[in-house]
């Protein structure tokens, strides 16, 4: 039985699942960013072994450099995903047949946005003024906030717990300078955790996408079939 026939025999997805996979399709392309997370984690561990002090100012520069250096890989994997699953464009309107789960009501969105602004003010103004470390944890804080937001409309409890837990870890990690003045430890925990989360969530999302839509085809097989 082919993968297409196997997927056709699966039970129908709920509207929440269809909406989630459509809305977060690009974020679920886990192999696009998982290698960058693995390289960042290895770089942090290598820095601890070779020259720990370089992590104080080198960790954020290294994380940004990895984003640039891995961009060709991101483009390549993006094409691989598209060649297998096609393109998904989020153009839902008020009358969309997919519907939109009502998770971003004012009672949820306003406290979440207010808390995010307070957190940004805390790590942007308070921590740099009261600790030896300046504000360089935006790359850690922002993915955590995105994971927490993605956990709200997740259609399955295990997805909600996975995204919320990893997002909370990245959300809380920038507060470490309030507990310790060991800046090497602060940078190692923040950027090591960022690399581990990118790697782990990337592989998890890829597995989730593959288990739902089927395996990624080899580009040679696709061209041969065509």
Tab-separated table of C-alpha atoms in Angstrom:
chain	number	residue	atom	x	y	z
A	1	UNK	CA	0.000	0.000	0.000
A	2	UNK	CA	1.425	3.384	-0.961
A	3	UNK	CA	1.831	6.215	1.531
A	4	UNK	CA	-0.951	8.153	-0.200
A	5	UNK	CA	-3.360	5.201	0.164
A	6	UNK	CA	-2.345	4.740	3.779
A	7	UNK	CA	-3.009	8.387	4.531
A	8	UNK	CA	-6.345	8.194	2.738
A	9	UNK	CA	-7.419	5.332	5.008
A	10	UNK	CA	-6.586	7.268	8.182
A	11	UNK	CA	-9.465	8.672	10.223
A	12	UNK	CA	-10.460	12.239	9.304
A	13	UNK	CA	-8.753	15.047	11.161
A	14	UNK	CA	-10.686	17.362	13.430
A	15	UNK	CA	-11.109	21.018	12.353
A	16	UNK	CA	-8.704	22.034	15.132
A	17	UNK	CA	-6.027	19.686	13.801
A	18	UNK	CA	-6.508	20.871	10.222
A	19	UNK	CA	-6.296	24.501	11.343
A	20	UNK	CA	-3.200	23.854	13.462
A	21	UNK	CA	-1.268	22.069	10.709
A	22	UNK	CA	-2.268	24.750	8.208
A	23	UNK	CA	-1.474	27.717	10.457
A	24	UNK	CA	1.856	26.354	11.740
A	25	UNK	CA	2.925	24.414	8.651
A	26	UNK	CA	6.159	26.358	8.191
A	27	UNK	CA	7.116	26.079	11.874
A	28	UNK	CA	6.576	22.312	11.681
A	29	UNK	CA	9.340	21.996	9.066
A	30	UNK	CA	11.658	20.953	11.860
A	31	UNK	CA	14.669	19.881	9.812
A	32	UNK	CA	15.029	23.460	8.594
A	33	UNK	CA	16.244	24.706	11.984
A	34	UNK	CA	17.126	21.581	14.016
A	35	UNK	CA	20.739	21.458	12.656
A	36	UNK	CA	21.323	25.065	13.740
A	37	UNK	CA	20.225	24.110	17.251
A	38	UNK	CA	22.558	21.122	17.285
A	39	UNK	CA	25.501	23.213	16.107
A	40	UNK	CA	24.746	25.889	18.706
A	41	UNK	CA	24.630	23.297	21.480
A	42	UNK	CA	27.924	21.765	20.336
A	43	UNK	CA	29.475	25.244	20.108
A	44	UNK	CA	28.458	26.073	23.676
A	45	UNK	CA	29.798	22.771	25.000
A	46	UNK	CA	33.017	23.246	23.022
A	47	UNK	CA	33.405	26.779	24.349
A	48	UNK	CA	33.052	25.502	27.922
A	49	UNK	CA	35.816	22.978	27.320
A	50	UNK	CA	38.224	25.207	25.389
A	51	UNK	CA	37.749	28.792	26.597
A	52	UNK	CA	34.718	29.423	28.836
A	53	UNK	CA	35.181	33.212	29.010
A	54	UNK	CA	34.508	33.547	25.298
A	55	UNK	CA	30.877	32.612	25.913
A	56	UNK	CA	30.165	35.882	27.733
A	57	UNK	CA	30.179	37.919	24.544
A	58	UNK	CA	30.745	35.245	21.913
A	59	UNK	CA	27.575	33.209	22.507
A	60	UNK	CA	25.094	35.737	21.070
A	61	UNK	CA	27.387	36.487	18.123
A	62	UNK	CA	27.823	32.790	17.486
A	63	UNK	CA	24.063	32.190	17.608
A	64	UNK	CA	23.455	34.974	15.103
A	65	UNK	CA	26.278	33.705	12.864
A	66	UNK	CA	24.726	30.232	12.837
A	67	UNK	CA	21.428	31.683	11.657
A	68	UNK	CA	23.256	33.222	8.695
A	69	UNK	CA	25.496	30.233	7.922
A	70	UNK	CA	22.650	27.719	7.988
A	71	UNK	CA	20.374	29.798	5.732
A	72	UNK	CA	21.344	27.745	2.608
A	73	UNK	CA	20.353	24.574	4.466
A	74	UNK	CA	17.049	26.180	5.494
A	75	UNK	CA	16.346	27.045	1.858
A	76	UNK	CA	17.229	23.519	0.701
A	77	UNK	CA	15.022	21.798	3.286
A	78	UNK	CA	12.212	24.258	2.597
A	79	UNK	CA	12.292	23.130	-1.045
A	80	UNK	CA	12.347	19.472	0.043
A	81	UNK	CA	9.266	19.963	2.210
A	82	UNK	CA	7.453	21.813	-0.557
A	83	UNK	CA	8.294	19.171	-3.160
A	84	UNK	CA	6.705	16.540	-0.910
A	85	UNK	CA	3.798	18.277	0.783
A	86	UNK	CA	3.182	21.262	-1.468
A	87	UNK	CA	2.669	24.849	-0.430
A	88	UNK	CA	0.394	26.097	2.307
A	89	UNK	CA	-0.642	29.734	2.369
A	90	UNK	CA	-2.477	31.130	5.375
A	91	UNK	CA	-5.247	33.159	3.755
A	92	UNK	CA	-8.094	32.381	6.085
A	93	UNK	CA	-10.913	34.882	6.146
A	94	UNK	CA	-13.916	35.218	8.457
A	95	UNK	CA	-15.794	32.638	6.428
A	96	UNK	CA	-12.967	30.152	6.060
A	97	UNK	CA	-14.189	26.525	6.034
A	98	UNK	CA	-11.219	25.579	8.209
A	99	UNK	CA	-12.373	27.801	11.004
A	100	UNK	CA	-10.151	29.251	13.687
A	101	UNK	CA	-10.133	27.882	17.245
A	102	UNK	CA	-11.197	30.589	19.639
A	103	UNK	CA	-8.060	30.529	21.786
A	104	UNK	CA	-6.911	34.128	21.376
A	105	UNK	CA	-9.832	35.807	23.112
A	106	UNK	CA	-9.230	39.050	25.003
A	107	UNK	CA	-9.117	37.171	28.311
A	108	UNK	CA	-6.077	35.231	27.077
A	109	UNK	CA	-4.424	37.593	24.614
A	110	UNK	CA	-4.347	40.748	26.792
A	111	UNK	CA	-2.686	39.116	29.860
A	112	UNK	CA	-0.254	37.269	27.570
A	113	UNK	CA	0.723	40.452	25.748
A	114	UNK	CA	0.979	42.444	28.994
A	115	UNK	CA	3.154	39.799	30.588
A	116	UNK	CA	5.391	39.713	27.521
A	117	UNK	CA	5.935	43.479	27.636
A	118	UNK	CA	6.768	43.284	31.354
A	119	UNK	CA	9.201	40.447	30.701
A	120	UNK	CA	10.883	42.367	27.888
A	121	UNK	CA	11.237	45.420	30.144
A	122	UNK	CA	12.719	43.223	32.874
A	123	UNK	CA	15.384	41.601	30.708
A	124	UNK	CA	16.034	44.749	28.648
A	125	UNK	CA	16.280	47.421	31.357
A	126	UNK	CA	16.403	45.925	34.849
A	127	UNK	CA	18.873	43.065	34.342
A	128	UNK	CA	21.478	45.111	32.381
A	129	UNK	CA	21.405	47.817	35.095
A	130	UNK	CA	21.695	45.459	38.053
A	131	UNK	CA	23.964	42.703	36.697
A	132	UNK	CA	27.343	42.673	34.897
A	133	UNK	CA	25.671	41.197	31.808
A	134	UNK	CA	24.034	43.357	29.186
A	135	UNK	CA	20.834	42.534	27.347
A	136	UNK	CA	21.731	39.855	24.814
A	137	UNK	CA	19.089	37.211	25.473
A	138	UNK	CA	16.437	38.328	23.016
A	139	UNK	CA	17.221	35.307	20.815
A	140	UNK	CA	16.455	33.113	23.841
A	141	UNK	CA	13.345	34.926	25.032
A	142	UNK	CA	11.611	35.308	21.676
A	143	UNK	CA	11.494	31.593	20.645
A	144	UNK	CA	10.176	30.788	24.121
A	145	UNK	CA	7.357	33.283	23.677
A	146	UNK	CA	6.532	31.796	20.253
A	147	UNK	CA	6.386	28.280	21.708
A	148	UNK	CA	4.040	29.389	24.487
A	149	UNK	CA	1.779	31.082	21.935
A	150	UNK	CA	1.826	27.947	19.738
A	151	UNK	CA	0.860	25.774	22.711
A	152	UNK	CA	-2.497	27.548	23.127
A	153	UNK	CA	-4.163	26.353	19.879
A	154	UNK	CA	-2.391	22.959	19.816
A	155	UNK	CA	-5.064	20.314	19.129
A	156	UNK	CA	-3.606	17.588	21.362
A	157	UNK	CA	-2.685	17.703	25.089
A	158	UNK	CA	0.802	16.274	24.462
A	159	UNK	CA	1.509	19.060	21.968
A	160	UNK	CA	0.324	21.707	24.419
A	161	UNK	CA	2.500	20.327	27.206
A	162	UNK	CA	5.551	19.937	24.962
A	163	UNK	CA	5.421	23.457	23.532
A	164	UNK	CA	4.409	25.105	26.820
A	165	UNK	CA	7.163	23.393	28.838
A	166	UNK	CA	9.981	24.111	26.387
A	167	UNK	CA	8.684	27.650	25.871
A	168	UNK	CA	8.582	28.283	29.625
A	169	UNK	CA	12.195	27.087	29.964
A	170	UNK	CA	13.372	29.591	27.359
A	171	UNK	CA	11.084	32.246	28.826
A	172	UNK	CA	12.584	31.866	32.323
A	173	UNK	CA	16.232	31.315	31.342
A	174	UNK	CA	17.046	35.058	30.831
A	175	UNK	CA	16.218	35.635	34.521
A	176	UNK	CA	19.233	33.576	35.600
A	177	UNK	CA	21.443	36.695	36.136
A	178	UNK	CA	19.143	37.600	39.039
A	179	UNK	CA	20.256	34.406	40.813
A	180	UNK	CA	23.954	34.121	39.985
A	181	UNK	CA	26.722	36.484	38.913
A	182	UNK	CA	28.623	33.745	37.089
A	183	UNK	CA	28.234	35.129	33.591
A	184	UNK	CA	29.827	32.094	31.947
A	185	UNK	CA	27.185	29.903	33.574
A	186	UNK	CA	24.429	32.322	32.535
A	187	UNK	CA	25.478	32.354	28.897
A	188	UNK	CA	26.080	28.603	28.791
A	189	UNK	CA	22.636	27.842	30.234
A	190	UNK	CA	20.801	30.342	28.027
A	191	UNK	CA	22.380	29.553	24.678
A	192	UNK	CA	22.938	25.875	25.417
A	193	UNK	CA	19.264	25.596	26.296
A	194	UNK	CA	18.350	27.509	23.118
A	195	UNK	CA	20.355	25.057	21.023
A	196	UNK	CA	18.861	22.039	22.799
A	197	UNK	CA	15.303	23.337	22.359
A	198	UNK	CA	15.810	24.159	18.671
A	199	UNK	CA	17.257	20.709	18.090
A	200	UNK	CA	14.669	18.838	20.143
A	201	UNK	CA	11.595	20.772	19.005
A	202	UNK	CA	12.814	20.696	15.405
A	203	UNK	CA	13.110	16.901	15.410
A	204	UNK	CA	9.803	16.604	17.258
A	205	UNK	CA	7.997	18.841	14.767
A	206	UNK	CA	9.515	16.992	11.817
A	207	UNK	CA	8.375	13.669	13.264
A	208	UNK	CA	4.928	15.122	13.865
A	209	UNK	CA	4.684	16.360	10.276
A	210	UNK	CA	5.946	13.088	8.819
A	211	UNK	CA	3.598	10.971	10.942
A	212	UNK	CA	0.672	13.111	9.769
A	213	UNK	CA	1.465	13.752	6.096
A	214	UNK	CA	3.871	10.946	5.234
A	215	UNK	CA	7.662	10.745	4.732
A	216	UNK	CA	9.675	13.236	2.725
A	217	UNK	CA	10.413	11.993	-0.776
A	218	UNK	CA	13.929	11.878	-2.131
A	219	UNK	CA	14.310	14.602	-4.760
A	220	UNK	CA	15.729	12.019	-7.176
A	221	UNK	CA	12.667	9.821	-6.699
A	222	UNK	CA	10.380	12.797	-7.263
A	223	UNK	CA	12.131	13.756	-10.490
A	224	UNK	CA	12.105	10.135	-11.682
A	225	UNK	CA	8.370	9.810	-10.997
A	226	UNK	CA	7.683	13.007	-12.887
